[in-house]
mmCIF file of C-alpha atoms and ligand atoms in Angstrom:
data_model
loop_
_atom_site.group_PDB
_atom_site.id
_atom_site.type_symbol
_atom_site.label_atom_id
_atom_site.label_comp_id
_atom_site.label_asym_id
_atom_site.label_seq_id
_atom_site.Cartn_x
_atom_site.Cartn_y
_atom_site.Cartn_z
ATOM 1 C CA MET A 9 111.358 117.643 108.054
ATOM 2 C CA SER A 10 107.646 118.450 108.360
ATOM 3 C CA GLU A 11 106.232 117.993 111.842
ATOM 4 C CA ARG A 12 102.809 117.255 110.416
ATOM 5 C CA LEU A 13 101.858 113.576 110.289
ATOM 6 C CA THR A 14 100.874 112.560 106.748
ATOM 7 C CA ILE A 15 98.121 110.017 106.056
ATOM 8 C CA ALA A 16 97.686 108.692 102.496
ATOM 9 C CA ILE A 17 94.021 108.083 101.725
ATOM 10 C CA GLN A 18 92.113 106.978 98.628
ATOM 11 C CA LYS A 19 90.815 110.132 96.950
ATOM 12 C CA LYS A 20 87.792 108.530 95.290
ATOM 13 C CA GLY A 21 86.461 104.970 95.285
ATOM 14 C CA ARG A 22 85.204 102.229 97.561
ATOM 15 C CA LEU A 23 87.500 103.116 100.475
ATOM 16 C CA ALA A 24 87.246 106.899 100.349
ATOM 17 C CA ASP A 25 83.949 107.636 102.140
ATOM 18 C CA GLU A 26 84.571 105.248 105.041
ATOM 19 C CA SER A 27 88.159 106.482 105.430
ATOM 20 C CA PHE A 28 86.968 110.110 105.642
ATOM 21 C CA SER A 29 84.198 109.068 108.004
ATOM 22 C CA LEU A 30 86.665 107.242 110.323
ATOM 23 C CA LEU A 31 88.879 110.343 110.447
ATOM 24 C CA ARG A 32 85.923 112.639 111.148
ATOM 25 C CA LYS A 33 84.540 110.357 113.872
ATOM 26 C CA SER A 34 88.057 110.414 115.372
ATOM 27 C CA GLY A 35 87.727 114.168 115.763
ATOM 28 C CA LEU A 36 89.742 115.415 112.763
ATOM 29 C CA HIS A 37 88.374 118.534 111.032
ATOM 30 C CA PHE A 38 89.138 118.942 107.322
ATOM 31 C CA THR A 39 87.629 119.856 103.957
ATOM 32 C CA ILE A 40 88.323 117.796 100.851
ATOM 33 C CA PRO A 41 89.532 120.149 98.099
ATOM 34 C CA ARG A 42 87.932 119.607 94.670
ATOM 35 C CA GLY A 43 90.954 118.947 92.527
ATOM 36 C CA GLY A 44 93.734 119.052 95.116
ATOM 37 C CA LEU A 45 95.913 116.252 96.394
ATOM 38 C CA LEU A 46 96.278 117.555 99.935
ATOM 39 C CA ALA A 47 93.735 118.223 102.672
ATOM 40 C CA ARG A 48 94.977 120.004 105.762
ATOM 41 C CA VAL A 49 93.514 118.958 109.110
ATOM 42 C CA THR A 50 92.726 122.194 110.926
ATOM 43 C CA ASN A 51 92.688 121.008 114.546
ATOM 44 C CA MET A 52 95.658 118.565 114.600
ATOM 45 C CA PRO A 53 99.117 118.550 112.978
ATOM 46 C CA VAL A 54 97.977 116.132 110.253
ATOM 47 C CA ASP A 55 97.898 116.345 106.439
ATOM 48 C CA LEU A 56 95.853 114.004 104.240
ATOM 49 C CA LEU A 57 97.377 112.958 100.915
ATOM 50 C CA LEU A 58 94.561 112.139 98.476
ATOM 51 C CA VAL A 59 95.804 109.472 96.064
ATOM 52 C CA ARG A 60 94.882 106.279 94.177
ATOM 53 C CA ASP A 61 94.712 103.268 96.453
ATOM 54 C CA ASP A 62 97.411 101.378 94.513
ATOM 55 C CA ASP A 63 99.968 104.071 95.392
ATOM 56 C CA ILE A 64 99.343 103.982 99.152
ATOM 57 C CA PRO A 65 101.589 101.027 100.179
ATOM 58 C CA SER A 66 104.600 102.376 98.260
ATOM 59 C CA PHE A 67 103.969 105.914 99.579
ATOM 60 C CA VAL A 68 104.246 104.546 103.125
ATOM 61 C CA ALA A 69 107.167 102.229 102.304
ATOM 62 C CA SER A 70 109.120 105.029 100.638
ATOM 63 C CA SER A 71 108.387 107.667 103.341
ATOM 64 C CA ALA A 72 106.316 109.844 100.984
ATOM 65 C CA SER A 73 103.634 109.362 103.656
ATOM 66 C CA ASP A 74 103.900 108.354 107.322
ATOM 67 C CA ILE A 75 100.817 106.118 107.352
ATOM 68 C CA GLY A 76 97.965 105.210 105.009
ATOM 69 C CA ILE A 77 94.554 103.583 104.794
ATOM 70 C CA VAL A 78 94.229 100.887 102.134
ATOM 71 C CA GLY A 79 92.673 97.487 101.381
ATOM 72 C CA GLU A 80 94.725 94.628 102.818
ATOM 73 C CA ASN A 81 94.595 93.057 99.318
ATOM 74 C CA VAL A 82 96.435 96.044 97.824
ATOM 75 C CA LEU A 83 99.012 96.018 100.636
ATOM 76 C CA ALA A 84 99.608 92.254 100.267
ATOM 77 C CA GLU A 85 99.893 92.569 96.488
ATOM 78 C CA ALA A 86 102.458 95.359 96.819
ATOM 79 C CA ALA A 87 104.443 93.333 99.367
ATOM 80 C CA HIS A 88 104.401 90.170 97.209
ATOM 81 C CA SER A 89 105.386 92.113 94.077
ATOM 82 C CA ALA A 90 108.178 94.147 95.697
ATOM 83 C CA THR A 91 111.662 93.332 94.438
ATOM 84 C CA SER A 92 113.458 94.809 97.461
ATOM 85 C CA PRO A 93 112.575 94.796 101.199
ATOM 86 C CA PHE A 94 109.235 96.518 101.638
ATOM 87 C CA ASP A 95 108.746 98.585 104.793
ATOM 88 C CA ALA A 96 104.955 98.825 105.059
ATOM 89 C CA SER A 97 102.792 96.657 107.292
ATOM 90 C CA ILE A 98 99.463 96.587 109.103
ATOM 91 C CA ALA A 99 99.267 98.872 112.145
ATOM 92 C CA LEU A 100 95.523 98.416 112.796
ATOM 93 C CA ARG A 101 92.647 96.523 111.172
ATOM 94 C CA LEU A 102 89.812 98.923 110.419
ATOM 95 C CA GLY A 103 86.896 96.540 109.810
ATOM 96 C CA PHE A 104 85.353 98.146 106.705
ATOM 97 C CA SER A 105 85.504 97.338 102.946
ATOM 98 C CA ARG A 106 85.575 93.636 103.691
ATOM 99 C CA CYS A 107 85.934 91.392 100.635
ATOM 100 C CA LYS A 108 87.528 88.117 99.548
ATOM 101 C CA LEU A 109 89.939 87.237 96.765
ATOM 102 C CA CYS A 110 88.379 84.175 95.156
ATOM 103 C CA LEU A 111 89.197 81.696 92.439
ATOM 104 C CA ALA A 112 86.218 81.203 90.141
ATOM 105 C CA GLY A 113 85.420 79.263 86.989
ATOM 106 C CA LEU A 114 82.525 79.101 84.532
ATOM 107 C CA GLU A 115 79.434 77.603 86.182
ATOM 108 C CA ASN A 116 79.213 74.839 83.587
ATOM 109 C CA GLY A 117 82.978 74.642 82.991
ATOM 110 C CA GLU A 118 85.536 72.027 83.975
ATOM 111 C CA ILE A 119 87.317 73.885 86.770
ATOM 112 C CA LYS A 120 85.477 73.154 89.991
ATOM 113 C CA SER A 121 88.286 73.088 92.541
ATOM 114 C CA ILE A 122 91.952 73.966 92.959
ATOM 115 C CA ASN A 123 92.751 70.364 91.953
ATOM 116 C CA ASN A 124 91.691 71.227 88.376
ATOM 117 C CA LEU A 125 94.083 74.203 88.018
ATOM 118 C CA GLU A 126 97.209 72.288 86.971
ATOM 119 C CA ASN A 127 98.556 73.556 83.601
ATOM 120 C CA THR A 128 95.675 76.020 83.124
ATOM 121 C CA THR A 129 95.700 79.827 82.853
ATOM 122 C CA ILE A 130 94.191 82.084 85.515
ATOM 123 C CA ALA A 131 93.369 85.774 84.885
ATOM 124 C CA THR A 132 93.805 88.210 87.784
ATOM 125 C CA SER A 133 94.622 91.741 88.884
ATOM 126 C CA TYR A 134 96.502 90.204 91.844
ATOM 127 C CA PRO A 135 99.384 88.163 90.335
ATOM 128 C CA GLY A 136 101.548 88.589 93.457
ATOM 129 C CA ILE A 137 99.013 87.089 95.895
ATOM 130 C CA LEU A 138 97.896 84.458 93.359
ATOM 131 C CA ASN A 139 101.418 83.243 92.499
ATOM 132 C CA HIS A 140 102.215 83.045 96.212
ATOM 133 C CA PHE A 141 99.100 80.886 96.715
ATOM 134 C CA LEU A 142 100.008 78.650 93.735
ATOM 135 C CA ARG A 143 103.556 78.165 95.035
ATOM 136 C CA GLU A 144 102.319 77.369 98.555
ATOM 137 C CA ASN A 145 99.914 74.783 97.175
ATOM 138 C CA LYS A 146 102.451 73.390 94.665
ATOM 139 C CA ILE A 147 100.176 74.117 91.695
ATOM 140 C CA THR A 148 101.765 74.741 88.298
ATOM 141 C CA ALA A 149 99.527 77.194 86.441
ATOM 142 C CA SER A 150 100.052 80.329 84.324
ATOM 143 C CA THR A 151 98.715 83.683 85.392
ATOM 144 C CA VAL A 152 97.704 86.501 83.095
ATOM 145 C CA GLU A 153 97.432 89.980 84.591
ATOM 146 C CA MET A 154 94.375 92.081 83.734
ATOM 147 C CA LYS A 155 93.828 95.558 85.179
ATOM 148 C CA GLY A 156 90.031 95.306 84.935
ATOM 149 C CA ALA A 157 87.095 93.269 83.585
ATOM 150 C CA VAL A 158 88.792 90.106 84.853
ATOM 151 C CA GLU A 159 85.442 88.346 85.027
ATOM 152 C CA LEU A 160 85.215 88.389 81.205
ATOM 153 C CA ALA A 161 88.436 86.358 80.747
ATOM 154 C CA PRO A 162 86.930 82.813 80.736
ATOM 155 C CA SER A 163 84.100 83.638 78.318
ATOM 156 C CA ILE A 164 86.447 85.332 75.829
ATOM 157 C CA GLY A 165 88.991 82.515 76.090
ATOM 158 C CA ILE A 166 91.902 84.394 77.714
ATOM 159 C CA ALA A 167 91.939 82.067 80.733
ATOM 160 C CA GLN A 168 90.033 79.076 82.095
ATOM 161 C CA SER A 169 89.465 80.631 85.497
ATOM 162 C CA ILE A 170 89.875 83.931 87.331
ATOM 163 C CA CYS A 171 91.093 85.195 90.682
ATOM 164 C CA ASP A 172 89.224 88.368 91.639
ATOM 165 C CA LEU A 173 87.721 90.298 94.526
ATOM 166 C CA VAL A 174 84.222 89.314 95.577
ATOM 167 C CA SER A 175 81.936 91.022 98.036
ATOM 168 C CA SER A 176 78.262 90.221 97.327
ATOM 169 C CA GLY A 177 79.025 87.695 94.572
ATOM 170 C CA ALA A 178 76.621 89.441 92.143
ATOM 171 C CA THR A 179 79.354 90.208 89.570
ATOM 172 C CA LEU A 180 80.453 86.556 89.420
ATOM 173 C CA GLU A 181 76.854 85.428 89.053
ATOM 174 C CA ALA A 182 76.110 87.988 86.322
ATOM 175 C CA ASN A 183 79.061 86.612 84.336
ATOM 176 C CA GLY A 184 78.116 82.942 84.725
ATOM 177 C CA LEU A 185 81.001 82.295 87.139
ATOM 178 C CA SER A 186 81.100 80.398 90.384
ATOM 179 C CA ALA A 187 83.730 80.714 93.143
ATOM 180 C CA PHE A 188 85.445 77.475 94.197
ATOM 181 C CA ALA A 189 88.104 78.759 96.617
ATOM 182 C CA THR A 190 88.937 81.830 98.715
ATOM 183 C CA ILE A 191 92.636 82.594 98.795
ATOM 184 C CA PHE A 192 92.662 85.864 100.772
ATOM 185 C CA HIS A 193 90.325 87.724 103.164
ATOM 186 C CA SER A 194 90.635 91.500 103.092
ATOM 187 C CA GLU A 195 89.470 94.566 104.977
ATOM 188 C CA ALA A 196 90.666 98.163 105.121
ATOM 189 C CA VAL A 197 93.821 98.506 107.216
ATOM 190 C CA LEU A 198 95.965 101.276 108.620
ATOM 191 C CA VAL A 199 99.436 100.859 107.144
ATOM 192 C CA GLY A 200 102.581 102.063 108.858
ATOM 193 C CA SER A 201 106.311 101.526 108.549
ATOM 194 C CA SER A 202 109.095 100.664 110.983
ATOM 195 C CA ARG A 203 110.855 104.028 110.387
ATOM 196 C CA PRO A 204 111.224 105.994 113.597
ATOM 197 C CA LEU A 205 109.116 109.144 113.769
ATOM 198 C CA SER A 206 109.911 112.319 115.669
ATOM 199 C CA ALA A 207 108.544 112.312 119.226
ATOM 200 C CA ASP A 208 105.778 114.776 118.274
ATOM 201 C CA LYS A 209 104.688 112.787 115.240
ATOM 202 C CA GLN A 210 104.768 109.517 117.189
ATOM 203 C CA ALA A 211 102.617 111.059 119.932
ATOM 204 C CA CYS A 212 100.133 112.270 117.302
ATOM 205 C CA LEU A 213 100.085 108.806 115.664
ATOM 206 C CA ASP A 214 99.560 107.012 119.003
ATOM 207 C CA ARG A 215 96.684 109.363 119.765
ATOM 208 C CA LEU A 216 95.081 108.731 116.369
ATOM 209 C CA VAL A 217 95.454 104.948 116.628
ATOM 210 C CA ARG A 218 93.753 105.019 120.067
ATOM 211 C CA ARG A 219 90.901 107.084 118.648
ATOM 212 C CA PHE A 220 90.538 104.847 115.554
ATOM 213 C CA ALA A 221 90.379 101.772 117.813
ATOM 214 C CA GLY A 222 87.716 103.517 119.918
ATOM 215 C CA VAL A 223 85.615 104.373 116.842
ATOM 216 C CA ILE A 224 85.829 100.788 115.538
ATOM 217 C CA GLN A 225 84.945 99.328 118.907
ATOM 218 C CA SER A 226 82.009 101.683 119.490
ATOM 219 C CA ALA A 227 80.521 100.852 116.059
ATOM 220 C CA GLU A 228 79.811 97.291 117.251
ATOM 221 C CA THR A 229 79.142 98.175 120.870
ATOM 222 C CA LYS A 230 75.604 98.886 122.057
ATOM 223 C CA TYR A 231 74.056 99.887 125.358
ATOM 224 C CA ILE A 232 71.136 97.631 126.207
ATOM 225 C CA MET A 233 68.415 98.435 128.757
ATOM 226 C CA MET A 234 65.373 96.448 129.842
ATOM 227 C CA ASN A 235 63.079 95.547 132.711
ATOM 228 C CA ALA A 236 63.487 91.898 133.616
ATOM 229 C CA PRO A 237 62.053 89.380 136.094
ATOM 230 C CA LYS A 238 64.458 88.971 139.034
ATOM 231 C CA ALA A 239 63.999 85.203 138.813
ATOM 232 C CA GLN A 240 65.433 85.126 135.266
ATOM 233 C CA LEU A 241 68.428 87.403 135.907
ATOM 234 C CA ALA A 242 71.082 84.704 135.520
ATOM 235 C CA GLU A 243 69.653 83.467 132.191
ATOM 236 C CA ILE A 244 69.223 87.035 130.914
ATOM 237 C CA THR A 245 72.821 87.947 131.818
ATOM 238 C CA ARG A 246 74.045 84.882 129.924
ATOM 239 C CA LEU A 247 72.252 86.082 126.757
ATOM 240 C CA LEU A 248 73.855 89.538 126.673
ATOM 241 C CA PRO A 249 76.573 89.332 123.975
ATOM 242 C CA GLY A 250 80.072 90.325 125.062
ATOM 243 C CA SER A 251 79.076 92.102 128.268
ATOM 244 C CA ASP A 252 80.526 92.030 131.764
ATOM 245 C CA ALA A 253 78.265 91.948 134.814
ATOM 246 C CA PRO A 254 75.230 94.149 134.032
ATOM 247 C CA THR A 255 74.040 96.986 136.251
ATOM 248 C CA VAL A 256 70.898 95.846 138.087
ATOM 249 C CA ILE A 257 68.630 98.524 139.597
ATOM 250 C CA PRO A 258 65.537 97.880 141.753
ATOM 251 C CA LEU A 259 62.238 99.233 140.396
ATOM 252 C CA ALA A 260 60.189 101.305 142.839
ATOM 253 C CA GLY A 261 57.023 99.491 143.902
ATOM 254 C CA ASN A 262 57.863 96.265 142.087
ATOM 255 C CA GLU A 263 59.348 93.299 143.919
ATOM 256 C CA ASP A 264 59.598 90.939 140.932
ATOM 257 C CA LEU A 265 61.116 93.180 138.247
ATOM 258 C CA VAL A 266 64.517 94.905 138.060
ATOM 259 C CA ALA A 267 66.027 97.304 135.502
ATOM 260 C CA VAL A 268 69.030 95.715 133.732
ATOM 261 C CA GLN A 269 71.612 97.790 131.842
ATOM 262 C CA ALA A 270 74.733 96.531 130.082
ATOM 263 C CA VAL A 271 77.338 97.450 127.490
ATOM 264 C CA CYS A 272 77.423 94.732 124.803
ATOM 265 C CA THR A 273 80.652 94.670 122.813
ATOM 266 C CA GLU A 274 79.297 92.242 120.221
ATOM 267 C CA THR A 275 76.439 92.680 117.769
ATOM 268 C CA VAL A 276 73.012 92.531 119.408
ATOM 269 C CA PHE A 277 70.848 90.563 116.967
ATOM 270 C CA TRP A 278 67.053 90.612 116.755
ATOM 271 C CA GLU A 279 67.174 86.941 117.786
ATOM 272 C CA THR A 280 68.809 87.947 121.086
ATOM 273 C CA LEU A 281 66.001 90.448 121.758
ATOM 274 C CA GLU A 282 63.410 87.751 120.989
ATOM 275 C CA ASP A 283 65.137 85.355 123.407
ATOM 276 C CA LEU A 284 65.249 88.076 126.110
ATOM 277 C CA LYS A 285 61.543 88.751 125.618
ATOM 278 C CA ALA A 286 60.786 85.027 125.871
ATOM 279 C CA LEU A 287 62.479 85.077 129.306
ATOM 280 C CA GLY A 288 60.090 87.826 130.421
ATOM 281 C CA ALA A 289 62.200 90.944 129.687
ATOM 282 C CA ARG A 290 60.135 93.988 128.725
ATOM 283 C CA ALA A 291 60.773 97.517 127.394
ATOM 284 C CA ILE A 292 64.044 96.394 125.784
ATOM 285 C CA LEU A 293 66.076 99.296 124.365
ATOM 286 C CA VAL A 294 69.294 98.993 122.327
ATOM 287 C CA LEU A 295 71.178 102.290 122.088
ATOM 288 C CA PRO A 296 74.224 103.190 119.962
ATOM 289 C CA ILE A 297 77.408 104.295 121.716
ATOM 290 C CA GLU A 298 79.026 107.332 120.126
ATOM 291 C CA LYS A 299 82.483 107.224 121.680
ATOM 292 C CA MET A 300 84.342 104.935 124.027
ATOM 293 C CA MET A 301 87.828 104.641 125.476
ATOM 294 C CA SER A 302 88.949 101.675 127.518
HETATM 295 O O1 LIG B 255 90.914 104.660 91.650
HETATM 296 P P1 LIG B 255 91.601 103.767 92.618
HETATM 297 O O2 LIG B 255 92.792 103.032 92.020
HETATM 298 O O3 LIG B 255 91.951 104.492 93.891
HETATM 299 O O4 LIG B 255 90.528 102.668 93.070
HETATM 300 P P2 LIG B 255 90.233 101.207 92.504
HETATM 301 O O5 LIG B 255 89.222 101.319 91.403
HETATM 302 O O6 LIG B 255 91.506 100.466 92.241
HETATM 303 O O7 LIG B 255 89.609 100.487 93.775
HETATM 304 P P3 LIG B 255 88.127 100.480 94.348
HETATM 305 O O8 LIG B 255 87.762 101.835 94.845
HETATM 306 O O9 LIG B 255 87.182 99.804 93.389
HETATM 307 O O10 LIG B 255 88.328 99.466 95.565
HETATM 308 C C1 LIG B 255 89.142 99.805 96.640
HETATM 309 C C2 LIG B 255 89.197 98.642 97.616
HETATM 310 O O11 LIG B 255 87.888 98.325 98.075
HETATM 311 C C3 LIG B 255 89.709 97.328 97.071
HETATM 312 O O12 LIG B 255 91.119 97.274 96.945
HETATM 313 C C4 LIG B 255 89.200 96.356 98.135
HETATM 314 O O13 LIG B 255 90.066 96.367 99.249
HETATM 315 C C5 LIG B 255 87.873 96.990 98.558
HETATM 316 N N1 LIG B 255 86.688 96.281 98.003
HETATM 317 C C6 LIG B 255 85.671 95.800 98.758
HETATM 318 C C7 LIG B 255 86.418 95.973 96.717
HETATM 319 C C8 LIG B 255 85.210 95.295 96.694
HETATM 320 N N2 LIG B 255 84.757 95.213 97.979
HETATM 321 C C9 LIG B 255 84.662 94.861 95.437
HETATM 322 N N3 LIG B 255 83.601 94.245 95.435
HETATM 323 N N4 LIG B 255 87.090 96.243 95.565
HETATM 324 C C10 LIG B 255 86.572 95.837 94.396
HETATM 325 N N5 LIG B 255 85.390 95.154 94.290
HETATM 326 C C11 LIG B 255 84.954 94.809 92.898
HETATM 327 C C12 LIG B 255 85.529 93.477 92.389
HETATM 328 O O14 LIG B 255 86.785 93.683 91.780
HETATM 329 C C13 LIG B 255 84.485 93.017 91.365
HETATM 330 O O15 LIG B 255 84.668 93.647 90.130
HETATM 331 O O16 LIG B 255 83.556 94.652 92.824
HETATM 332 C C14 LIG B 255 83.221 93.566 91.982
HETATM 333 C C15 LIG B 255 82.586 92.445 92.759
HETATM 334 O O17 LIG B 255 81.630 92.912 93.663
HETATM 335 P P4 LIG B 255 80.385 91.988 94.013
HETATM 336 O O18 LIG B 255 79.671 92.725 95.106
HETATM 337 O O19 LIG B 255 79.547 91.885 92.756
HETATM 338 O O20 LIG B 255 80.882 90.644 94.456
HETATM 339 ZN ZN1 LIG B 256 93.313 101.101 92.478
#
């Protein structure tokens, strides 16, 4: 058995660039071969299998790959469609490629809510997730599976409504469709199985998962610095999103002002900076954090 951990990754598509970027930020060195299906990581015992996203859950479930990175929608669809026990589940949420699986009907059509779905036909590329939703909500409707161009189904008369992925909503709008329900929220996830790994592989996986978590956390986390009036310190501390007690440093030759520094683990919005300034904070700097480990 190979002692190199295998990670199945989308070769090309919406997940590919961010998956490669996560691996690189986690310290893995590799080159993507032009036509090849395998990229060897040069500084860790890891191989990357470059495949279509739809194959990733079954690769992990069938031990063709140890772990994989895939959209939660594709993992859930594979799990719902499996005819035998399916050993692939979420090991870590990765926070990118967020989208929703929505039900949508024609803007001027008759289907405006899930209450109108009874005895209608719904077109989708996700029959497993959709049929699960229909069963849970006790709705009797037919589903027709389409591999692509699902949004055309209502206008060409194949179905009265659709169930498709939405991110900005522009595709629905361009096709005269309007979403009336969200049945699934998705993001990229790290998929693993319950199969035991060798001690070396498990150690490598644990190390990678810790690094991935650090990369995800540091993407949101910022270091914030400012000079602030001593009198407003309590209010200013309250405004800092997701931070513990800030570091407060006296400023030479100034009795009223102090330097305040803090790690903010939640997004620092412009509005927060405006509120800090309104409290008298000056020279406010928000700096990215490259790596962190807690
Ligand atoms: O070739 P391969 O099989 O590997 O890739 P693919 O073509 O099947 O998938 P790909 O690369 O298009 O998408 C991979 C994953 O990205 C999906 O499984 C989702 O987890 C995630 N993702 C995030 C999306 C979207 N956003 C998305 N907007 N996948 C598809 N879309 C499509 C959607 O189907 C619709 O056609 O984009 C259109 C809607 O986008 P908006 O922005 O107009 O709403
Ligand atoms: Zn695909």
